[in-house]
Amino acid sequence: MSEAKAREAICGIGASIFSRGLTAGSSGNISVKVENGWLMTPTNASLGRLDPARLSQLDDAGRLLSGDPPTKESFLHRVMYEERPVTGAVVHLHSTHSVAVSCLAEIDPADVLPPITAYYVMRVGRLPLVPYFRPGDLALSEAVRGFAGKHHAVLLANHGPVVGGSNLDAAVNAIEELEETAKLYLLLRGAQTRYLTPAQVRELQE
Ligand SMILES: [Zn+2]
């Protein structure tokens, strides 16, 4: 993807995410790998009102080349790219249902959501819970690093999901699938539910 197209894609997808209430206020951030670095959404910017010309352009070392300063959560993105070289884009949201699930006391931190649908299994798979750290604590980046080698999607406790993909569409589709599955999980809580069986999950993973 050319840099100009990547700028338009980030702003278009940001507006779509914001207009559908998938992240509120100035929360949420998006990055895309481009030649010699990354494009990233700026700090304190609403995903609903991004300006293609003001996106943060960073070099391979993370230095700001042009645009506004990057999101303060840029380290979450960096860790995904560093640990998963196939990553072409990363999306992080404070999406309501995923955040709600990340606060539940009884979830399995090794695999937060059950296999409710085939698309969740194919687009997200196993979802680990990263322990809580206060905003700005760089220990969070090391905690995410511990999972990123094996997982393209992680859920930050009491915070929200971080998802990498081979390109922006893949990352966005996966994080939206995660959010929908979190919503389904909450809707089904207390009801007797048939999840996919281990054999059905294995069939999808093959
Ligand atoms: Zn966040």
Tab-separated table of N, CA and C and ligand atoms in Angstrom, residues 27-29 73 76 92-94 156 159-160, ligand 1:
chain	number	residue	atom	x	y	z
A	27	SER	N	-9.968	7.942	22.549
A	27	SER	CA	-9.360	6.627	22.780
A	27	SER	C	-9.206	5.876	21.466
A	28	GLY	N	-8.385	4.842	21.506
A	28	GLY	CA	-8.170	4.008	20.329
A	28	GLY	C	-7.065	4.564	19.453
A	29	ASN	N	-6.299	3.678	18.851
A	29	ASN	CA	-5.245	4.124	17.931
A	29	ASN	C	-4.961	3.061	16.879
A	73	GLU	N	0.243	5.511	23.386
A	73	GLU	CA	0.236	4.053	23.428
A	73	GLU	C	1.012	3.454	22.253
A	76	LEU	N	2.639	-0.022	22.416
A	76	LEU	CA	1.863	-1.257	22.203
A	76	LEU	C	1.992	-1.715	20.753
A	92	HIS	N	-5.753	-0.722	18.246
A	92	HIS	CA	-6.051	-0.829	19.682
A	92	HIS	C	-7.294	0.009	19.960
A	93	LEU	N	-8.293	-0.596	20.619
A	93	LEU	CA	-9.542	0.120	20.914
A	93	LEU	C	-9.897	-0.019	22.388
A	94	HIS	N	-10.707	0.927	22.865
A	94	HIS	CA	-11.339	0.796	24.177
A	94	HIS	C	-12.803	0.433	23.903
A	156	LEU	N	-5.899	-6.352	27.087
A	156	LEU	CA	-5.283	-5.723	28.252
A	156	LEU	C	-6.338	-5.622	29.357
A	159	HIS	N	-8.807	-2.537	30.294
A	159	HIS	CA	-8.310	-1.552	29.337
A	159	HIS	C	-8.873	-1.788	27.923
A	160	GLY	N	-8.491	-2.888	27.246
A	160	GLY	CA	-9.018	-3.120	25.896
A	160	GLY	C	-8.111	-3.983	25.040
B	1	ZN	ZN	-5.675	2.174	25.449
